[in-house]
Amino acid sequence: MSATPAHRVSTGERINDQEPAGRLQRELGARRIRLTRQRRVVLQVMESALRHMDAEEILEQAHKIDPDITRVTVYRTLDLLKRHGLIDELDLLHLRGHRHYYESHGPRDHIHVACVRCGKVREVESELYEQLKQQISRDCGIEISVARTEIGGLCADCRAKA
Amino acid sequence: MSATPAHRVSTGERINDQEPAGRLQRELGARRIRLTRQRRVVLQVMESALRHMDAEEILEQAHKIDPDITRVTVYRTLDLLKRHGLIDELDLLHLRGHRHYYESHGPRDHIHVACVRCGKVREVESELYEQLKQQISRDCGIEISVARTEIGGLCADCRAKA
DNA sequence: ATAGATGCAAATATTTTGCCGCCAG
DNA sequence: CTGGCGGCAAAATATTTGCATCTAT
């Protein structure tokens, strides 16, 4: 293997790398979807996310901006974004219960790699993954619209401690 | 591309292809885990599964064998099997609500490819997938214990109808 | 004999829905 | 102006837990 791998590994510390601010707002605007005060708040929360959040955490963040936002609105807005393919819904292998996590959908699919012990999540992009999707698309005759890969195992740190 | 692809596509009609009967029972037995009457029933249901089932469907099947099995026992047994890595828990991209589906874990990981319109699920094995996992294991320094990939899109049949 | 399993009921957790008044476009 | 949206409360769905009893080993 060369010193410059064909894939990129990010820490997951910041989800919206190189993402222009207001992307979600602009996407919805372009689709003639109403931008209410509440939606703007939820979008802002999603766009400035530093990590994967579940509905509860998104609600908490939204409350910091506007305490009147309700949980129902958060769910309805997440559903809207999901239906438009603007965010992804994950469960990170149910490592911490059955809640769902959301993240703004970047330009390229990535793989979520989680440690089953400490729960740390890394995001990985890989050329091999793109090839795999192409192969599946071709062989199954499917026009892929969503792809989700979650991998779990013991990370190096946790193996060292054990 | 050659006429004999390096991967195998199955229809998902039968999950336990080439799986020796009683595999789950034997695995648990080898681990000195109590084989109660109820557990045997749930294991039998999982082993003879023709498709992915959720907890409700597993309970229904179990009731056909022994009407006294309770839902709680089904959940507890599924959890046991999950903890021992003997079954996989999927949500199939939430295409049909937020329930979870379970399948007996075969010798090799496979990818679930689902049509977002008709809900049909195919299972695909791929050498590329194995390579991808190796790459990730190496680069993230993780010892992989679970891998789950779910892909959604429009299948050929549904595209034709549209 | 006894650690561990089951059953029952109730509690939790998470997400969805009906209805009505309100606001973005 | 008006059709979609948000709030409220309640329902629906999915899963887990406490505790007393039973059972596989």
Short mmCIF file of C-alpha atoms (C1' of nucleotides) in Angstrom, two decimals:
data_model
loop_
_atom_site.label_atom_id
_atom_site.label_comp_id
_atom_site.label_asym_id
_atom_site.label_seq_id
_atom_site.Cartn_x
_atom_site.Cartn_y
_atom_site.Cartn_z
CA MET A 1 0.00 0.00 0.00
CA SER A 2 1.21 3.52 -0.79
CA ALA A 3 1.67 6.30 1.70
CA THR A 4 -1.34 8.06 0.22
CA PRO A 5 -4.32 5.74 0.60
CA ALA A 6 -7.17 5.92 -1.90
CA HIS A 7 -9.56 6.76 0.90
CA ARG A 8 -9.93 9.37 3.54
CA VAL A 9 -10.47 8.92 7.24
CA SER A 10 -11.99 11.69 9.31
CA THR A 11 -12.35 11.83 13.05
CA GLY A 12 -16.05 12.47 13.12
CA GLU A 13 -15.33 15.45 15.35
CA ARG A 14 -16.81 17.75 12.79
CA ILE A 15 -19.40 16.49 10.38
CA ASN A 16 -19.83 19.45 8.11
CA ASP A 17 -16.32 19.87 6.84
CA GLN A 18 -16.11 22.00 3.74
CA GLU A 19 -19.87 22.30 3.64
CA PRO A 20 -21.03 25.80 2.69
CA ALA A 21 -23.13 27.31 5.47
CA GLY A 22 -26.84 27.32 4.80
CA ARG A 23 -26.76 24.40 2.40
CA LEU A 24 -29.92 22.80 3.75
CA GLN A 25 -31.77 26.11 3.69
CA ARG A 26 -30.79 26.67 0.09
CA GLU A 27 -31.77 23.15 -0.91
CA LEU A 28 -35.21 23.51 0.59
CA GLY A 29 -35.62 27.00 -0.85
CA ALA A 30 -34.80 25.72 -4.31
CA ARG A 31 -37.57 23.15 -3.90
CA ARG A 32 -40.12 25.80 -3.01
CA ILE A 33 -40.55 24.41 0.48
CA ARG A 34 -41.72 26.76 3.17
CA LEU A 35 -38.98 28.05 5.42
CA THR A 36 -40.68 28.65 8.71
CA ARG A 37 -38.97 30.06 11.75
CA GLN A 38 -38.89 26.61 13.35
CA ARG A 39 -37.48 24.90 10.31
CA ARG A 40 -34.70 27.45 10.05
CA VAL A 41 -33.71 26.66 13.61
CA VAL A 42 -33.62 22.91 13.08
CA LEU A 43 -31.67 23.33 9.84
CA GLN A 44 -29.18 25.56 11.59
CA VAL A 45 -28.71 22.97 14.30
CA MET A 46 -28.15 20.23 11.74
CA GLU A 47 -25.68 22.32 9.80
CA SER A 48 -23.57 23.30 12.74
CA ALA A 49 -23.56 19.80 14.22
CA LEU A 50 -20.23 18.71 15.62
CA ARG A 51 -21.32 15.10 15.91
CA HIS A 52 -24.20 12.72 15.31
CA MET A 53 -27.24 13.76 17.30
CA ASP A 54 -30.46 11.98 18.11
CA ALA A 55 -33.85 13.69 18.09
CA GLU A 56 -33.56 14.54 21.78
CA GLU A 57 -30.20 16.26 21.34
CA ILE A 58 -31.40 18.12 18.28
CA LEU A 59 -34.35 19.36 20.31
CA GLU A 60 -32.04 20.50 23.10
CA GLN A 61 -29.84 22.43 20.69
CA ALA A 62 -32.88 23.95 19.01
CA HIS A 63 -34.17 25.07 22.41
CA LYS A 64 -30.99 27.07 22.94
CA ILE A 65 -31.89 29.12 19.90
CA ASP A 66 -35.66 29.15 20.34
CA PRO A 67 -37.18 27.55 23.44
CA ASP A 68 -40.59 27.31 21.80
CA ILE A 69 -39.69 24.63 19.29
CA THR A 70 -41.47 21.37 20.07
CA ARG A 71 -40.29 17.82 19.80
CA VAL A 72 -42.99 17.11 17.22
CA THR A 73 -41.66 19.81 14.94
CA VAL A 74 -38.18 18.36 15.22
CA TYR A 75 -39.46 14.95 14.16
CA ARG A 76 -41.50 16.42 11.33
CA THR A 77 -38.59 18.46 10.05
CA LEU A 78 -36.19 15.53 10.23
CA ASP A 79 -38.72 13.50 8.29
CA LEU A 80 -38.95 16.24 5.68
CA LEU A 81 -35.18 16.35 5.28
CA LYS A 82 -34.99 12.58 5.12
CA ARG A 83 -37.64 12.38 2.41
CA HIS A 84 -35.65 14.87 0.37
CA GLY A 85 -32.44 12.93 0.87
CA LEU A 86 -30.77 15.85 2.62
CA ILE A 87 -29.93 14.01 5.84
CA ASP A 88 -29.14 10.42 6.71
CA GLU A 89 -30.64 8.43 9.51
CA LEU A 90 -28.38 6.01 11.35
CA ASP A 91 -28.64 3.86 14.40
CA LEU A 92 -24.91 3.17 14.79
CA LEU A 93 -25.52 -0.53 15.35
CA HIS A 94 -27.75 0.17 18.38
CA LEU A 95 -24.62 0.52 20.46
CA ARG A 96 -26.47 2.92 22.74
CA GLY A 97 -30.08 1.81 22.65
CA HIS A 98 -32.51 2.07 19.79
CA ARG A 99 -32.49 5.76 19.12
CA HIS A 100 -31.70 7.19 15.70
CA TYR A 101 -28.95 9.56 14.82
CA TYR A 102 -29.03 12.13 12.07
CA GLU A 103 -26.40 13.84 10.01
CA SER A 104 -26.46 16.24 7.13
CA HIS A 105 -25.85 14.23 3.97
CA GLY A 106 -22.52 15.23 2.43
CA PRO A 107 -21.52 15.01 -1.22
CA ARG A 108 -20.19 11.48 -0.81
CA ASP A 109 -21.38 8.46 1.16
CA HIS A 110 -19.21 7.43 4.04
CA ILE A 111 -18.91 4.47 6.35
CA HIS A 112 -19.47 4.70 10.08
CA VAL A 113 -16.94 2.80 12.11
CA ALA A 114 -17.83 2.53 15.79
CA CYS A 115 -16.05 1.02 18.75
CA VAL A 116 -18.38 -1.35 20.56
CA ARG A 117 -16.72 -0.58 23.88
CA CYS A 118 -16.06 3.19 24.02
CA GLY A 119 -18.64 4.16 21.41
CA LYS A 120 -16.30 6.42 19.48
CA VAL A 121 -17.40 6.83 15.86
CA ARG A 122 -15.14 7.52 12.90
CA GLU A 123 -16.24 8.32 9.41
CA VAL A 124 -14.44 6.81 6.47
CA GLU A 125 -14.67 7.44 2.78
CA SER A 126 -13.29 4.87 0.43
CA GLU A 127 -12.89 4.44 -3.29
CA LEU A 128 -13.48 0.74 -2.74
CA TYR A 129 -16.90 1.59 -1.28
CA GLU A 130 -17.80 3.53 -4.42
CA GLN A 131 -16.77 0.56 -6.52
CA LEU A 132 -18.81 -1.79 -4.37
CA LYS A 133 -21.92 0.33 -4.84
CA GLN A 134 -21.37 0.43 -8.59
CA GLN A 135 -20.98 -3.32 -8.69
CA ILE A 136 -24.19 -3.84 -6.74
CA SER A 137 -26.07 -1.31 -8.81
CA ARG A 138 -25.05 -3.08 -11.97
CA ASP A 139 -25.60 -6.63 -10.78
CA CYS A 140 -28.91 -6.04 -9.03
CA GLY A 141 -30.18 -3.63 -11.65
CA ILE A 142 -30.94 -1.12 -8.92
CA GLU A 143 -30.74 2.66 -9.07
CA ILE A 144 -29.19 3.36 -5.68
CA SER A 145 -30.62 6.25 -3.67
CA VAL A 146 -29.36 5.44 -0.16
CA ALA A 147 -26.39 3.51 1.11
CA ARG A 148 -25.58 2.92 4.71
CA THR A 149 -22.68 1.01 6.18
CA GLU A 150 -21.99 0.64 9.86
CA ILE A 151 -19.07 -1.32 11.17
CA GLY A 152 -18.41 -2.19 14.80
CA GLY A 153 -15.48 -3.62 16.64
CA LEU A 154 -12.86 -2.97 19.28
CA CYS A 155 -10.74 0.09 18.58
CA ALA A 156 -6.99 0.09 19.19
CA ASP A 157 -7.28 2.14 22.38
CA CYS A 158 -9.80 -0.23 23.92
CA ARG A 159 -7.77 -3.27 22.94
CA ALA A 160 -4.75 -1.75 24.65
CA LYS A 161 -6.69 -1.15 27.86
CA ALA A 162 -8.19 -4.66 27.92
CA MET B 1 -16.12 -7.93 -16.59
CA SER B 2 -16.14 -11.70 -16.80
CA ALA B 3 -19.24 -13.88 -17.08
CA THR B 4 -18.59 -15.28 -13.60
CA PRO B 5 -18.64 -12.39 -11.15
CA ALA B 6 -16.53 -12.54 -8.01
CA HIS B 7 -19.63 -12.25 -5.88
CA ARG B 8 -22.82 -14.13 -5.34
CA VAL B 9 -26.34 -12.81 -5.40
CA SER B 10 -29.10 -14.67 -3.65
CA THR B 11 -32.80 -13.97 -3.81
CA GLY B 12 -33.36 -13.67 -0.09
CA GLU B 13 -36.14 -16.24 -0.45
CA ARG B 14 -34.34 -18.60 1.84
CA ILE B 15 -31.94 -17.28 4.41
CA ASN B 16 -30.45 -20.47 5.72
CA ASP B 17 -29.00 -21.93 2.57
CA GLN B 18 -26.42 -24.58 3.25
CA GLU B 19 -26.75 -23.99 6.99
CA PRO B 20 -26.74 -27.22 8.98
CA ALA B 21 -29.94 -27.62 11.00
CA GLY B 22 -29.56 -26.91 14.68
CA ARG B 23 -26.58 -24.65 14.29
CA LEU B 24 -27.80 -22.10 16.83
CA GLN B 25 -28.65 -24.83 19.34
CA ARG B 26 -25.18 -26.28 18.99
CA GLU B 27 -23.50 -22.91 19.32
CA LEU B 28 -25.32 -22.16 22.54
CA GLY B 29 -24.77 -25.66 23.86
CA ALA B 30 -21.04 -25.30 23.27
CA ARG B 31 -21.11 -22.14 25.35
CA ARG B 32 -22.79 -23.90 28.27
CA ILE B 33 -25.88 -21.77 27.89
CA ARG B 34 -29.14 -23.20 29.18
CA LEU B 35 -31.36 -24.60 26.49
CA THR B 36 -34.83 -24.14 27.83
CA ARG B 37 -37.96 -25.30 26.06
CA GLN B 38 -38.73 -21.71 25.05
CA ARG B 39 -35.28 -21.02 23.71
CA ARG B 40 -35.35 -24.15 21.60
CA VAL B 41 -38.56 -22.93 20.00
CA VAL B 42 -37.20 -19.48 19.18
CA LEU B 43 -33.98 -20.97 17.83
CA GLN B 44 -35.96 -23.34 15.66
CA VAL B 45 -37.98 -20.43 14.29
CA MET B 46 -34.83 -18.46 13.50
CA GLU B 47 -33.20 -21.42 11.82
CA SER B 48 -36.09 -22.26 9.59
CA ALA B 49 -36.76 -18.63 8.64
CA LEU B 50 -37.57 -18.10 5.01
CA ARG B 51 -37.14 -14.36 5.26
CA HIS B 52 -36.25 -11.55 7.64
CA MET B 53 -38.67 -11.40 10.53
CA ASP B 54 -39.33 -8.80 13.16
CA ALA B 55 -39.97 -9.66 16.82
CA GLU B 56 -43.72 -9.79 16.23
CA GLU B 57 -43.41 -12.31 13.39
CA ILE B 58 -40.96 -14.41 15.34
CA LEU B 59 -43.46 -14.50 18.20
CA GLU B 60 -46.24 -15.57 15.82
CA GLN B 61 -44.14 -18.40 14.43
CA ALA B 62 -43.12 -19.47 17.91
CA HIS B 63 -46.78 -19.56 18.94
CA LYS B 64 -47.47 -22.09 16.21
CA ILE B 65 -45.06 -24.44 17.93
CA ASP B 66 -45.80 -23.49 21.52
CA PRO B 67 -48.59 -21.01 22.25
CA ASP B 68 -47.24 -20.30 25.72
CA ILE B 69 -44.10 -18.46 24.62
CA THR B 70 -44.29 -14.80 25.54
CA ARG B 71 -43.13 -11.74 23.70
CA VAL B 72 -40.71 -10.96 26.51
CA THR B 73 -38.97 -14.29 26.08
CA VAL B 74 -38.63 -13.66 22.38
CA TYR B 75 -36.96 -10.32 23.05
CA ARG B 76 -34.72 -11.80 25.71
CA THR B 77 -33.68 -14.67 23.48
CA LEU B 78 -33.00 -12.40 20.51
CA ASP B 79 -30.87 -10.27 22.77
CA LEU B 80 -28.95 -13.33 23.93
CA LEU B 81 -28.27 -14.41 20.36
CA LYS B 82 -27.27 -10.90 19.40
CA ARG B 83 -24.81 -10.64 22.27
CA HIS B 84 -23.22 -13.87 21.15
CA GLY B 85 -23.01 -12.67 17.56
CA LEU B 86 -25.23 -15.50 16.34
CA ILE B 87 -27.85 -13.31 14.70
CA ASP B 88 -27.82 -9.91 13.04
CA GLU B 89 -30.21 -7.09 13.72
CA LEU B 90 -31.25 -4.98 10.75
CA ASP B 91 -33.71 -2.24 10.15
CA LEU B 92 -33.62 -2.39 6.35
CA LEU B 93 -33.36 1.39 6.08
CA HIS B 94 -36.66 1.87 7.93
CA LEU B 95 -38.48 1.20 4.69
CA ARG B 96 -41.39 -0.21 6.66
CA GLY B 97 -41.39 1.70 9.92
CA HIS B 98 -38.92 1.45 12.74
CA ARG B 99 -39.12 -2.20 13.60
CA HIS B 100 -36.04 -4.41 13.61
CA TYR B 101 -35.48 -7.52 11.59
CA TYR B 102 -33.41 -10.49 12.61
CA GLU B 103 -31.58 -13.15 10.68
CA SER B 104 -29.34 -16.00 11.64
CA HIS B 105 -25.76 -14.87 11.03
CA GLY B 106 -24.22 -16.93 8.22
CA PRO B 107 -20.54 -17.72 7.73
CA ARG B 108 -19.99 -14.59 5.62
CA ASP B 109 -21.31 -11.05 5.89
CA HIS B 110 -23.67 -9.99 3.20
CA ILE B 111 -25.19 -6.78 1.97
CA HIS B 112 -28.92 -6.10 2.04
CA VAL B 113 -30.22 -4.45 -1.09
CA ALA B 114 -33.79 -3.22 -0.79
CA CYS B 115 -36.15 -1.60 -3.27
CA VAL B 116 -37.55 1.57 -1.74
CA ARG B 117 -40.81 1.12 -3.66
CA CYS B 118 -41.75 -2.58 -3.54
CA GLY B 119 -39.70 -3.43 -0.47
CA LYS B 120 -38.13 -6.53 -1.99
CA VAL B 121 -34.82 -7.40 -0.34
CA ARG B 122 -31.92 -9.18 -1.97
CA GLU B 123 -28.83 -10.42 -0.24
CA VAL B 124 -25.47 -9.99 -1.90
CA GLU B 125 -22.05 -11.30 -1.04
CA SER B 126 -19.05 -9.65 -2.58
CA GLU B 127 -15.32 -10.09 -2.54
CA LEU B 128 -15.07 -6.32 -2.80
CA TYR B 129 -16.96 -6.06 0.48
CA GLU B 130 -14.46 -8.33 2.19
CA GLN B 131 -11.64 -6.18 0.85
CA LEU B 132 -13.36 -3.04 2.06
CA LYS B 133 -13.67 -4.43 5.58
CA GLN B 134 -10.01 -5.42 5.58
CA GLN B 135 -9.02 -1.96 4.44
CA ILE B 136 -11.06 -0.34 7.18
CA SER B 137 -9.83 -2.73 9.82
CA ARG B 138 -6.25 -1.92 8.90
CA ASP B 139 -6.63 1.82 8.55
CA CYS B 140 -8.77 2.39 11.63
CA GLY B 141 -6.90 -0.15 13.72
CA ILE B 142 -10.18 -1.81 14.59
CA GLU B 143 -10.91 -5.47 15.19
CA ILE B 144 -14.22 -5.81 13.37
CA SER B 145 -16.95 -7.82 15.06
CA VAL B 146 -20.06 -6.62 13.20
CA ALA B 147 -20.57 -5.19 9.74
CA ARG B 148 -23.86 -4.09 8.34
CA THR B 149 -24.57 -2.63 4.93
CA GLU B 150 -27.99 -1.68 3.68
CA ILE B 151 -28.54 -0.23 0.25
CA GLY B 152 -31.78 1.20 -1.05
CA GLY B 153 -32.98 2.26 -4.47
CA LEU B 154 -35.45 1.58 -7.24
CA CYS B 155 -35.29 -1.96 -8.57
CA ALA B 156 -35.52 -2.72 -12.28
CA ASP B 157 -39.13 -3.93 -12.02
CA CYS B 158 -40.31 -0.78 -10.29
CA ARG B 159 -38.45 1.45 -12.75
CA ALA B 160 -40.18 -0.35 -15.60
CA LYS B 161 -43.61 0.18 -14.04
CA ALA B 162 -43.00 3.88 -13.35
"C1'" DA C 1 -29.68 -27.49 45.10
"C1'" DT C 2 -29.30 -23.28 42.79
"C1'" DA C 3 -28.06 -20.02 39.27
"C1'" DG C 4 -30.36 -18.50 35.93
"C1'" DA C 5 -34.86 -18.44 33.02
"C1'" DT C 6 -39.69 -17.37 32.40
"C1'" DG C 7 -44.25 -14.91 32.95
"C1'" DC C 8 -46.87 -11.13 34.11
"C1'" DA C 9 -47.68 -6.49 34.39
"C1'" DA C 10 -46.11 -2.21 34.31
"C1'" DA C 11 -42.78 1.05 32.94
"C1'" DT C 12 -39.84 3.21 29.26
"C1'" DA C 13 -38.50 4.98 25.11
"C1'" DT C 14 -39.32 6.62 20.78
"C1'" DT C 15 -42.09 8.17 17.13
"C1'" DT C 16 -46.63 9.29 15.01
"C1'" DT C 17 -51.32 11.31 14.57
"C1'" DG C 18 -55.73 14.23 14.97
"C1'" DC C 19 -57.30 18.48 15.30
"C1'" DC C 20 -57.34 23.39 15.25
"C1'" DG C 21 -55.50 27.90 15.06
"C1'" DC C 22 -51.66 30.42 12.62
"C1'" DC C 23 -48.33 32.14 9.24
"C1'" DA C 24 -45.24 32.16 4.89
"C1'" DG C 25 -45.58 33.11 0.39
"C1'" DC D 1 -55.85 34.83 1.14
"C1'" DT D 2 -55.04 30.03 1.89
"C1'" DG D 3 -52.80 25.64 2.04
"C1'" DG D 4 -49.39 24.02 4.35
"C1'" DC D 5 -47.29 24.22 9.19
"C1'" DG D 6 -46.76 24.08 14.28
"C1'" DG D 7 -48.53 23.12 18.95
"C1'" DC D 8 -50.86 20.31 22.11
"C1'" DA D 9 -52.27 16.12 23.82
"C1'" DA D 10 -52.98 11.64 23.09
"C1'" DA D 11 -52.07 7.38 20.68
"C1'" DA D 12 -49.25 4.02 18.72
"C1'" DT D 13 -45.25 1.25 18.43
"C1'" DA D 14 -41.35 -1.03 20.19
"C1'" DT D 15 -38.67 -2.59 23.83
"C1'" DT D 16 -37.17 -3.17 28.75
"C1'" DT D 17 -37.56 -4.10 33.74
"C1'" DG D 18 -38.99 -5.69 38.65
"C1'" DC D 19 -40.27 -9.35 40.96
"C1'" DA D 20 -42.05 -13.83 42.17
"C1'" DT D 21 -41.90 -18.47 40.48
"C1'" DC D 22 -40.10 -22.26 38.05
"C1'" DT D 23 -36.48 -25.33 35.84
"C1'" DA D 24 -32.20 -27.06 33.43
"C1'" DT D 25 -28.16 -28.69 34.79
#
